[in-house]
Structure formats: structure tokens, C-alpha cells
Coordinates of C-alpha atoms in Angstrom, one line a residue:
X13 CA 135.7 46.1 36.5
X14 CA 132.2 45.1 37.0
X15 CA 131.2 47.8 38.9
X16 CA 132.5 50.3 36.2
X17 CA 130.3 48.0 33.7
X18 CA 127.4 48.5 35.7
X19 CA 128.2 52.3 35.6
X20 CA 128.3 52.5 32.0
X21 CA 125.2 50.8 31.5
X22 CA 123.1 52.7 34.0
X23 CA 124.7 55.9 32.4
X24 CA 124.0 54.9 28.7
X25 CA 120.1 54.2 29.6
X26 CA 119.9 57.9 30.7
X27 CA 122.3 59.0 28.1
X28 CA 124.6 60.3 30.1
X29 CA 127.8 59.0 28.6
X30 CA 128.9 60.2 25.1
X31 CA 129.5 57.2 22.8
X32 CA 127.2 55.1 25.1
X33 CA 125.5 53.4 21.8
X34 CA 129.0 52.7 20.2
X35 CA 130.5 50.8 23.7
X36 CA 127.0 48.8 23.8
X37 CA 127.4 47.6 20.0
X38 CA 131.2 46.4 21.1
X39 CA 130.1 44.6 24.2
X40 CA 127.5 42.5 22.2
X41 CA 129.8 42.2 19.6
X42 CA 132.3 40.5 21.9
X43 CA 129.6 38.7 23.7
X44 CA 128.6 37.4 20.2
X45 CA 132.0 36.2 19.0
X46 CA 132.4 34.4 22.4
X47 CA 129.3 32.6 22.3
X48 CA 130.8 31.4 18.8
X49 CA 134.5 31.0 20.5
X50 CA 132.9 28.5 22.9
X51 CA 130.8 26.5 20.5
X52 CA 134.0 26.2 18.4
X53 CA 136.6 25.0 21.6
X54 CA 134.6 22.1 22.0
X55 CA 133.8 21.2 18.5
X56 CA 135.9 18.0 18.4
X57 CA 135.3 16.6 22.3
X58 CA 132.6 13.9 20.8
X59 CA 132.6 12.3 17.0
X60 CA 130.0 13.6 14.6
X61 CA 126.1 12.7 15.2
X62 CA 124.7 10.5 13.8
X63 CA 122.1 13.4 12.2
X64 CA 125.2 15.6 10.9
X65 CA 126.1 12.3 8.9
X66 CA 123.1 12.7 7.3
X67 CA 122.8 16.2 6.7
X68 CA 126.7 17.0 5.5
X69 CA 126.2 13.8 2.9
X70 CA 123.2 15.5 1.8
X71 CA 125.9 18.0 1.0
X72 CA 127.2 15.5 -2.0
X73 CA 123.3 15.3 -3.7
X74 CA 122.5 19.2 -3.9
X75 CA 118.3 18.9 -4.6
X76 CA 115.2 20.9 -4.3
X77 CA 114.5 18.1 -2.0
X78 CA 115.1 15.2 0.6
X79 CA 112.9 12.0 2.3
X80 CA 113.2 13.6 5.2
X81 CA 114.1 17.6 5.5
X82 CA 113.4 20.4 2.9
X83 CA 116.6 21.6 0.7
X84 CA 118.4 24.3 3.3
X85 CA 120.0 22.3 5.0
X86 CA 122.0 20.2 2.1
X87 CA 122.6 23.4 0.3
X88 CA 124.5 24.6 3.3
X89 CA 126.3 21.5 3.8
X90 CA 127.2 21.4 0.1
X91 CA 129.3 24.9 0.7
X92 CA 130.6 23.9 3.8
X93 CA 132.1 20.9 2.0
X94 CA 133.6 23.3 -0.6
X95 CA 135.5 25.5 1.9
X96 CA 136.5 23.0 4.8
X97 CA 136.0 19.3 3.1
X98 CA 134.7 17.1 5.3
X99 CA 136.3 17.4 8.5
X100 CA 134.4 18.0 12.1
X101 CA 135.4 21.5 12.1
X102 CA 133.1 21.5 8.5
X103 CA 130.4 20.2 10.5
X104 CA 130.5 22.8 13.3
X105 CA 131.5 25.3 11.6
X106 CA 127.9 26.9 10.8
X107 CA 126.3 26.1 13.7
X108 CA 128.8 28.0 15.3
X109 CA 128.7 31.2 13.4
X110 CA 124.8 30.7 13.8
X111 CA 124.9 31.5 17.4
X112 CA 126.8 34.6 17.2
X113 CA 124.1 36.1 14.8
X114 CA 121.6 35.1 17.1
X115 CA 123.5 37.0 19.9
X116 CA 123.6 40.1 17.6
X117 CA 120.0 39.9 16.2
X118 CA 118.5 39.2 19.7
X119 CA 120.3 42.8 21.0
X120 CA 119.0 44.0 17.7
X121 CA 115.4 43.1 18.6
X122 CA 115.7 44.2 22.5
X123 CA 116.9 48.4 21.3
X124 CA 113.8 48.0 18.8
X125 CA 111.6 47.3 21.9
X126 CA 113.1 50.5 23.7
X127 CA 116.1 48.8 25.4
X128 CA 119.0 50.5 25.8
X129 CA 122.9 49.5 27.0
X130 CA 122.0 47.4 30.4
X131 CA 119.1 45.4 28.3
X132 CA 120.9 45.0 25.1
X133 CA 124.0 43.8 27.0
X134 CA 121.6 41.3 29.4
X135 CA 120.3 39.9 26.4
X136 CA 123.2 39.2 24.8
X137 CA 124.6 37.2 28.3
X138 CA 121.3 35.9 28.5
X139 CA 121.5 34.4 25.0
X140 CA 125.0 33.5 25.0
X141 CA 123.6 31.3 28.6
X142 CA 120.2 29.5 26.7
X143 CA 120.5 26.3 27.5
X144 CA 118.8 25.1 23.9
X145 CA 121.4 27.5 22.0
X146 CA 123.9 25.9 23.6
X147 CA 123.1 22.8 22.6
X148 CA 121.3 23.4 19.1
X149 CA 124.0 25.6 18.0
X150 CA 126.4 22.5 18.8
X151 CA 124.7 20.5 16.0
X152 CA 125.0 20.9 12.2
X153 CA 121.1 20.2 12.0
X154 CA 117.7 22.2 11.0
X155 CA 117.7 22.9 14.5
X156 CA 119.5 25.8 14.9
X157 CA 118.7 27.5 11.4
X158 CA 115.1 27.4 12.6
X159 CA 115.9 29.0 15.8
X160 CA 117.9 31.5 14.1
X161 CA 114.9 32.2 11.1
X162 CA 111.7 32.1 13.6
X163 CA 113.6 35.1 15.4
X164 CA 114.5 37.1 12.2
X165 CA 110.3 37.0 11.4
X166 CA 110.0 38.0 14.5
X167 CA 111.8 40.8 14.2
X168 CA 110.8 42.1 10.9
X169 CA 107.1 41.7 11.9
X170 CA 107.9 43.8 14.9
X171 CA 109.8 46.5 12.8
X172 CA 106.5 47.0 10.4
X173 CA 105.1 47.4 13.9
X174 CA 106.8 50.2 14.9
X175 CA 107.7 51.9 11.5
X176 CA 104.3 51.1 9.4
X177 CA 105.9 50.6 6.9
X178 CA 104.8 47.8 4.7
X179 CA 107.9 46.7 2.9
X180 CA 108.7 44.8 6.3
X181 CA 106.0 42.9 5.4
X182 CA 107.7 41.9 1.9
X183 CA 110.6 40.6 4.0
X184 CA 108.8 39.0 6.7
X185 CA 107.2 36.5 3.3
X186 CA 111.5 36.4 2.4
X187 CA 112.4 35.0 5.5
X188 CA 109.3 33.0 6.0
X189 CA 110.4 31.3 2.6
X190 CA 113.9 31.1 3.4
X191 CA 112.8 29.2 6.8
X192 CA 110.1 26.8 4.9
X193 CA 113.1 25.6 3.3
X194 CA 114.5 24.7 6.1
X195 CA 111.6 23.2 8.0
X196 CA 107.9 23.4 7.8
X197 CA 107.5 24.1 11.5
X198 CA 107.5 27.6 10.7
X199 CA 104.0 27.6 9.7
X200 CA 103.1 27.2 12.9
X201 CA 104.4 30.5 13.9
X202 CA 103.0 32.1 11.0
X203 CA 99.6 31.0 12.1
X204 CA 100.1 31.7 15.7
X205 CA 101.4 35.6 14.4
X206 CA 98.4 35.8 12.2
X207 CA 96.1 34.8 14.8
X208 CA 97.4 37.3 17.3
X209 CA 97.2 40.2 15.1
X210 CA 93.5 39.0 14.3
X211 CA 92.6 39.5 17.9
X212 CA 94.3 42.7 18.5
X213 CA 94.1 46.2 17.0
X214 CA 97.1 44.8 14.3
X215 CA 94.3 43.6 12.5
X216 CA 94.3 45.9 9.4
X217 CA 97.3 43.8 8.4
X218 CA 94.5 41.8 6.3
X219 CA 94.2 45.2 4.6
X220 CA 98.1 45.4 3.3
X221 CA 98.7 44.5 -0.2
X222 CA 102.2 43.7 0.9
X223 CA 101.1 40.8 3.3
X224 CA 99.9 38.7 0.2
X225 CA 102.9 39.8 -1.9
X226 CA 104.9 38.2 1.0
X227 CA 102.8 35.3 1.4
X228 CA 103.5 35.0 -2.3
X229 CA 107.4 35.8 -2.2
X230 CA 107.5 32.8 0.4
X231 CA 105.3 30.4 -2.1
X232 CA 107.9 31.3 -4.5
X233 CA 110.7 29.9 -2.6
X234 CA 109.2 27.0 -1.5
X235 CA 107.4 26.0 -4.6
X236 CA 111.1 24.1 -6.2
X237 CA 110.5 21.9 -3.0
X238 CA 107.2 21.6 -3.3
X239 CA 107.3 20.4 -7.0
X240 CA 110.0 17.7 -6.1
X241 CA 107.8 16.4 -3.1
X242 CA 105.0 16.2 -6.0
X243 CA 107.3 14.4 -8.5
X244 CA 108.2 12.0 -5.8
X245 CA 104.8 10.8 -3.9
X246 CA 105.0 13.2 -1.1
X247 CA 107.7 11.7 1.3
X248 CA 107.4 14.1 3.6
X249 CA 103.8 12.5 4.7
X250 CA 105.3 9.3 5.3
X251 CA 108.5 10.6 7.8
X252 CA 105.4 12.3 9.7
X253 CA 103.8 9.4 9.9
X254 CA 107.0 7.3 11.1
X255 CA 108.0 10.3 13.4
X256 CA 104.8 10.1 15.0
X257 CA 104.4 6.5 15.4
X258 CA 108.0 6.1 16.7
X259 CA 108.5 9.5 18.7
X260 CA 105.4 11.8 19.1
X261 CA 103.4 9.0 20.8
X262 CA 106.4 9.0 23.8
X263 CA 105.5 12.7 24.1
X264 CA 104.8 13.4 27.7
X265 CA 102.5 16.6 28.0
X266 CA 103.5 16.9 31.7
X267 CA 107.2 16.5 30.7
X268 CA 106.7 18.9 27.8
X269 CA 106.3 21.6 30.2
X270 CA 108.9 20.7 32.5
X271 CA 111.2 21.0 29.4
X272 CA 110.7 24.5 29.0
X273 CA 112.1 25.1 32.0
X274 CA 115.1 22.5 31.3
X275 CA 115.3 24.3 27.7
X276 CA 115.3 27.8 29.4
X277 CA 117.0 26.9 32.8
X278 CA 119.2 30.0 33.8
X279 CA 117.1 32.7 31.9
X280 CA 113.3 31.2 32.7
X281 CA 112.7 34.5 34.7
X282 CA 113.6 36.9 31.4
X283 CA 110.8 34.7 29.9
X284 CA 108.6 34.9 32.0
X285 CA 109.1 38.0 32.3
X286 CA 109.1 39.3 28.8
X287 CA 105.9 37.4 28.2
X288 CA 104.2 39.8 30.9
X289 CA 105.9 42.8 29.6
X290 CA 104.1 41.8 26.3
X291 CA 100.9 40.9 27.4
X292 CA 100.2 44.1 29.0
X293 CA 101.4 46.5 26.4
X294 CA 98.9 46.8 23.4
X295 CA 100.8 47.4 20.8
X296 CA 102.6 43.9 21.9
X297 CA 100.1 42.0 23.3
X298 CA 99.8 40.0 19.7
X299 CA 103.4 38.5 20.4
X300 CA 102.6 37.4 24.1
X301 CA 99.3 35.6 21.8
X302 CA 101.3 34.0 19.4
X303 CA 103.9 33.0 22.2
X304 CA 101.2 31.2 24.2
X305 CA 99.5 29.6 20.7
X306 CA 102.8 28.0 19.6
X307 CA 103.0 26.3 23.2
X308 CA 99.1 25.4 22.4
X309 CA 99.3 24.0 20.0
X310 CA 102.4 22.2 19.9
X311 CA 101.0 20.4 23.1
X312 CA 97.8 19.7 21.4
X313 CA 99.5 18.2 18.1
X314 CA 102.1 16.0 20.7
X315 CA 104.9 18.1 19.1
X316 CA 108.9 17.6 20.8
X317 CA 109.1 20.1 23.6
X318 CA 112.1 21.5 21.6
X319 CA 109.8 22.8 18.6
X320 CA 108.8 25.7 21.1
X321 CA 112.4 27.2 20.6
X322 CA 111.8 30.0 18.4
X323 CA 109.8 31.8 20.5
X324 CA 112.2 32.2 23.6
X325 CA 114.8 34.6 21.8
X326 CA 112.2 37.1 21.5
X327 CA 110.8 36.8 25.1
X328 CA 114.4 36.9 26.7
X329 CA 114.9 40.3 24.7
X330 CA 111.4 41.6 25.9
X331 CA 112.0 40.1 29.9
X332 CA 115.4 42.1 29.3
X333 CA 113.7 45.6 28.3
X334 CA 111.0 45.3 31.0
X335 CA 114.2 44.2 34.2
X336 CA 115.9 47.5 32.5
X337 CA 113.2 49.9 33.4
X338 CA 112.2 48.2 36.7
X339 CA 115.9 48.2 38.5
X340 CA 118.4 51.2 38.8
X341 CA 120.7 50.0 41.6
X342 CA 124.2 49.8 40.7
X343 CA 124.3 46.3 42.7
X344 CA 121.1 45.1 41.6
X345 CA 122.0 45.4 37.3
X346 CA 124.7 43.5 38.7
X347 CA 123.1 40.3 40.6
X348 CA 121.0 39.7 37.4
X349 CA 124.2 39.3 35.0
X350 CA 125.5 37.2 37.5
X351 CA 123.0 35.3 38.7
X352 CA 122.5 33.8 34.6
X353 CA 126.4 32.9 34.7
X354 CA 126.2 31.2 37.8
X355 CA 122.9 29.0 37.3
X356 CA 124.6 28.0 33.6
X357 CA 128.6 27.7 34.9
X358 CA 127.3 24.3 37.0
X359 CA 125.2 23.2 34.1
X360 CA 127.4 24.2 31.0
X361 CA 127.9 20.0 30.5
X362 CA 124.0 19.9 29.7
X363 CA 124.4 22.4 27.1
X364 CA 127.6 22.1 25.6
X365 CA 130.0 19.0 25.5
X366 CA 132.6 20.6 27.9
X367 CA 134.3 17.4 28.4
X368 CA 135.1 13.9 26.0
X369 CA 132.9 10.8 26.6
X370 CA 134.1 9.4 29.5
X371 CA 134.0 13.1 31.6
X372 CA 130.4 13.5 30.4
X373 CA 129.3 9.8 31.5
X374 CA 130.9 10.9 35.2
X375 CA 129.0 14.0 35.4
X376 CA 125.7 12.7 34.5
X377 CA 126.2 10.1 37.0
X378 CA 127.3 12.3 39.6
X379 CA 124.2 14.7 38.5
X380 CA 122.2 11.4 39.5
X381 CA 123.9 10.0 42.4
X382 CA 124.3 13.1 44.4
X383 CA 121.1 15.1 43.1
X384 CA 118.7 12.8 41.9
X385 CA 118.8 14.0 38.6
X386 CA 118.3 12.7 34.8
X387 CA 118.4 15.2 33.1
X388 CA 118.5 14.7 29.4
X389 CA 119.2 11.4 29.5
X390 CA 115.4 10.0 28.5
X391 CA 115.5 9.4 24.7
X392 CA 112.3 10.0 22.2
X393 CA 111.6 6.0 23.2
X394 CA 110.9 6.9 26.9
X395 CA 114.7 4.7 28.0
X396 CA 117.0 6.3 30.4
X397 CA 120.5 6.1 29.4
X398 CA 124.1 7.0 30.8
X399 CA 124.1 10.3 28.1
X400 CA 121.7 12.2 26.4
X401 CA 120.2 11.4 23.7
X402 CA 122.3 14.0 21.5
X403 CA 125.5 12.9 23.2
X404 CA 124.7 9.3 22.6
X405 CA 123.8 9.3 19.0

């Protein structure tokens, strides 16, 4: 059966195979409703964390406003509550749908960068297998709505690329907005994007009308939140401050970087990859910018090596296109596919709660005793523990 998939997908690329685009759509589909499948069969194998508590009661104060997070996120929980009460499956619920859009929206992004069935399909697997989706999409937090919103400006910005058409730009300001109200770590890619295209032949963008009315559309949305943090002394300054003083100053820069390889793990080639394939094509070369700025930066300002999240959709999706048109082999569009499931199979614990407490304190230990390993299980205070930090809380 594998063999035959192979065969479609090196057929569809060349467009040899009459309702190529239509099989391609159904495979990401399904891959898309699995990832949410699996995020849903383990939903209830630990108690809720200790951050959905805090998120889902927001859910019982609907505000323009929090001490800690923007609105989003209590607005969502306060629908959730509506439909499914207050149950754990209410708490994983979104999450859950989340990563299935993000399947759908990364194979969305990859046939706007030229990929056809194999790349939209490897990206999809790919996806499905991200170690930080795994886990972020576990968790009913502002985790995985910012992953899910960085890659949706993404792609709009890429789609005015390609189709000069400016409205994009209207919607790039809508989902900026949407994101800000979510978290404000999505400035950070707006002024890594803005940056790039500065330094590369997207500059004219200065020049659009539309850019400002986005930047104003965004202002917009944001502005109810930004009112409330007026009306109450600007609380958000004083959780910075608390973060950094109690978190930030553990962050390890050498340890940042070996997290992106922990938060990648099984699909660290696509990136890689996909940052190469963007760096040397002009009309890309501002995304491979802004990829490398966000990193940058974020080391430079101590951020959590998890902020960098946003970006890796969008390079797995590019490191996908470029594999596509640099293999043909039947065998060899195989080994990738397969090589991703079996690097994540082994690990899936790290990503996803596969088993209840007591199976997940055994398999960290044996990852330890047998391996040397401790992986995940250093909290923000720089202590080792039997679980990781997520598990633990």
C-alpha cells in the first residue's frame, strides 16, 4: 500500500494521474483529523494543568482583559463552557481541533510555495510528527492559538507575495489583531517580517496604502485591551517583570539552541532545509530573514526557547517543497515519510501523554537510566524532576 502511495504522489507532481489534486486534499484531510483523533484519545490520561485552571475560569469573567494574558483566550474558554461545561474534554477540546487546522493550513501554505501531492502530503506527516504540536496542542493555553495565528500571517503575507494583491495585506493587519489578542509575542514576528522585506526587493511594501490600513485594522482589535490595561495600571508590565525575575533569568542560551532541536526532533532536517530553500530564492529570502531574526532576538531578549514556535510550520512546508523537487525514487519519497514516523513512534511520550502518571514517570526514568537522558524534565527554575514540567503541573 505504501508503494502505490508513493506512486500516486510521484504521478501527481508530474500530473500524470487525473484527480491527483482531489486524492492529495483527502490524504491531508485524513492526516488532519488524525492528528486531532490522537490529541483527543489521550485527553483524559493526566488531570487538568494547573494553566488550563486558569485559563477555562477565565471563561466565567469574559473581559477586554486579564493580569496576565490578553482577552482570546477567556473568550474561547467562555464558549467552550457553553457547549461542553466544564469537563476535561471542554478543556481539550480546542486545542485539539487547533492542530488539525494547522495540518490543513500548513499543506495549504506548502502548494502556495509550488508543492505538489508528495510535499503537501510530507508536510502534513511532518506536522502531524512536531514534537511542540504535539505537546502545545495538548494544552488549553495561548500556546497553541499563537502557533496556529503566527502561521496564518505567514501565509497571507506570502499570498500578497505571489498574487500582488494588496488586500492580503488588509488581512495580514486582521490576523495580526486577532493574534495580539491572544499574545503580544506576535510583534516580534511582525518586526522580524518587516525587517526582512526592508532588506530585500519586498520593500515597496512601505509604499501600499493597505499595509497601514492593516496596521490600523489590528490597532483596532487590540485597542478594547489596550484601554482596559490603561484603566487598570498596566498589569501586563508587572507579569513581565515577575516572569523575568522568576523564569527568563534561568534561560540557558546554550540550552535555548539545543531546544530547537528537542522542539523539532524528528523533522529538524525539513527545517533546516526549508530555511535553505528560502534563503536562496529571492523572492523568499525575506522569510529565511525574519526566521533567523525571531531566533535573534528572542536569544538576545532571554526569551523561552518555545516562543520560536511559530516560525517552524512555515519552514517544515518550505524543507517539504524543496525534498520534493530534489528526490524522484519511488524508495527514496518513501524513507523520508518513514524515517519522521519512526524518530517520533519512540518519542511520542515527550510529545503527547500516551500513558497515565505512573507509565510516564517509568519511561522518563528508563529514558535516563538506559540513555542518559532528561529530557524535559528541567523546569523554568533550572530543578530536574521525575516529569516534565507540563506533566508535573
Amino acid at each position: 500500500m505504501l508503494y502505490h502511495l508513493a506512486i500516486y504522489m510521484i504521478r501527481s507532481d508530474f500530473g500524470m494521474r487525473k484527480g491527483s489534486w482531489n486524492t492529495t486534499v483527502l490524504l491531508v484531510w485524513a492526516i488532519a483529523i488524525g492528528n486531532i483523533v490522537l490529541h483527543l484519545a489521550v485527553y483524559n490520561n493526566l488531570e487538568y494543568h494547573r494553566d488550563e485552571l486558569l485559563y477555562f475560569s477565565l471563561g466565567n469573567h469574559p473581559s477586554f482583559g486579564y493580569a496576565t494574558v490578553p482577552p482570546l483566550i477567556g473568550w474561547i474558554a467562555w464558549v467552550m463552557q457553553l457547549f461542553f461545561g466544564y469537563s476535561l474534554f471542554a478543556v481539550k477540546f480546542f486545542p485539539a481541533l487547533l492542530s488539525g487546522a494547522l495540518v490543513l493550513l500548513s499543506a495549504r501554505i506548502t502548494k502556495e510555495l509550488g508543492g505538489m501531492g508528495y510535499a503537501q502530503i510530507l508536510t502534513a506527516i511532518a506536522i502531524l510528527c512536531l514534537p511542540v504540536g504535539l505537546r502545545a496542542f495538548h494544552l488549553f493555553q495561548p500556546v497553541p492559538i499563537d502557533l496556529f495565528m503566527w502561521t496564518v500571517v505567514l501565509y497571507f503575507v506570502l499570498r500578497y507575495v505571489h498574487s500582488k494583491e494588496t488586500k492580503y495585506l488588509k488581512w495580514v493587519g486582521l490576523s495580526v489583531g486577532v493574534a495580539l489578542l491572544n499574545k503580544y509575542l506576535v510583534l516580534l514576528l511582525v518586526f522580524s517580517l518587516l525587517c526582512g522585506m526592508t532588506f530585500t526587493k519586498h520593500r515597496t511594501i512601505w509604499k501600499q496604502k493597505e499595509l497601514y490600513l492593516g496596521m490600523g485594522t489590528a490597532l483596532l482589535l487590540l485597542l478594547p485591551n489596550l484601554i482596559w490595561q490603561a484603566v487598570h495600571g498596566f498589569p501586563v508590565i508587572g507579569h513581565m517583570q515577575a516572569l523575568q525575575e522568576s523564569q527568563l533569568v534561568y534561560v540557558d542560551r546554550m540550552g535555548f539552541f539545543m531546544d530547537q532541536l528537542l522542539l523539532t526532533f524528528s523533522v529538524c532536517f525539513l527545517v533546516v532545509i526549508g530555511w535553505a530553500f528560502l534563503i536562496r530564492r529571492s523572492a523568499y529570502r525575506f522569510l529565511a530573514i525574519t526566521a533567523t531574526l525571531v531566533i535573534l532576538l528572542l536569544i538576545l531578549l532571554q526569551g523561552k526557547s518555545y516562543y520560536t514556535i511559530g516560525i517552524y510550520p512555515f519552514l517544515v512546508a518550505a524543507g517539504s517543497v524543496a525534498l520534493a523537487n530534489a528526490i524522484r525514487p519511488v524508495w527514496l519519497r518513501l524513507l523520508f515519510p518513514i524515517l519522521i514516523l519512526g524518530l517520533t513512534l519512540p518519542a511520542l511520550p515527550i510529545g503527547i501523554p500516551l500513558y497515565e502518571e505512573e507509565g510516564l514517570v517509568a519511561y522518563f526514568d528508563r529514558l535516563e537510566k538506559n540513555y542518559g537522558l532528561e529530557i524535559g524534565r528541567r523546569f523554568e527554575d533550572g530543578t530536574v524532576h521525575s516529569l516534565p514540567q507540563d506533566y508535573a503541573d
